[in-house]
Amino acid sequence: MILSIVGYGDPVLRKVGEDITEDYPNLDELIANMYDTMYSASGVGLAAPQVGLPIRLFVVDCAPFADIEDNTPEEKEFLSQYKRTFINAKIIKEEGEEWAFNEGCLSIPDVHELVMRKEQITIEYYDENFTKYTETIKGLAARVIQHEYDHIEGILFTDKLSSLKKKLIAKRLKNIMEGKVFTDYKMKFATKKGR
Ligand code: ZN
């Protein structure tokens, strides 16, 4: 089932997510719905707060990034298969040089800006079967995870922009808060009724 994606300005996007347990109600269905919702919006990641739930859960599928021109054949292969469900994730290390990538967010439609992040992360998490993993990931997959991980910490990519950039996008963010934005996927907005 495709869920509505919460727009910028909704307080749920600012909450630090809570850990969940294996008996979280309808967890399998929620995860399946999050993948459906992400794919239907052509996203590469989606975090639970974006569907209104302040919990430590996000899904990632980097396949759409496999065909970016600069990728080596190894990166292409890796990204084409990099699909993961992250539960109760904890980034334990971020290292390497900071690099810029043009990020967007399904909760912040039509805003795309360069964001600096470190190139490699080590993350502990549980998958959808509550099996625990520790993974070290770099490049675009790390980038997607860092963006989604920020969501479960109540952080948005626009927080990371310079104060000048923030001023330049302020009007667009206000429009999103008021629901004055067009998307080809279902959204719900903080200041607009009709949930
Ligand atoms: Zn996002």
Short mmCIF file of N, CA, C and O and ligand atoms in Angstrom, two decimals, residues 50 105 147 151, ligand 1:
data_model
loop_
_atom_site.label_atom_id
_atom_site.label_comp_id
_atom_site.label_asym_id
_atom_site.label_seq_id
_atom_site.Cartn_x
_atom_site.Cartn_y
_atom_site.Cartn_z
N GLN A 50 9.05 10.02 7.69
CA GLN A 50 8.46 10.56 6.46
C GLN A 50 7.08 9.98 6.16
O GLN A 50 6.38 10.47 5.27
N CYS A 105 15.00 15.43 -1.31
CA CYS A 105 14.29 14.68 -0.27
C CYS A 105 12.82 14.62 -0.65
O CYS A 105 12.24 15.64 -1.05
N HIS A 147 21.81 10.31 4.71
CA HIS A 147 20.62 11.15 4.56
C HIS A 147 19.44 10.54 5.34
O HIS A 147 18.75 11.26 6.09
N HIS A 151 17.26 11.49 9.07
CA HIS A 151 15.81 11.56 9.30
C HIS A 151 15.43 10.95 10.65
O HIS A 151 14.56 11.47 11.35
ZN ZN B 1 14.90 12.77 2.93
#
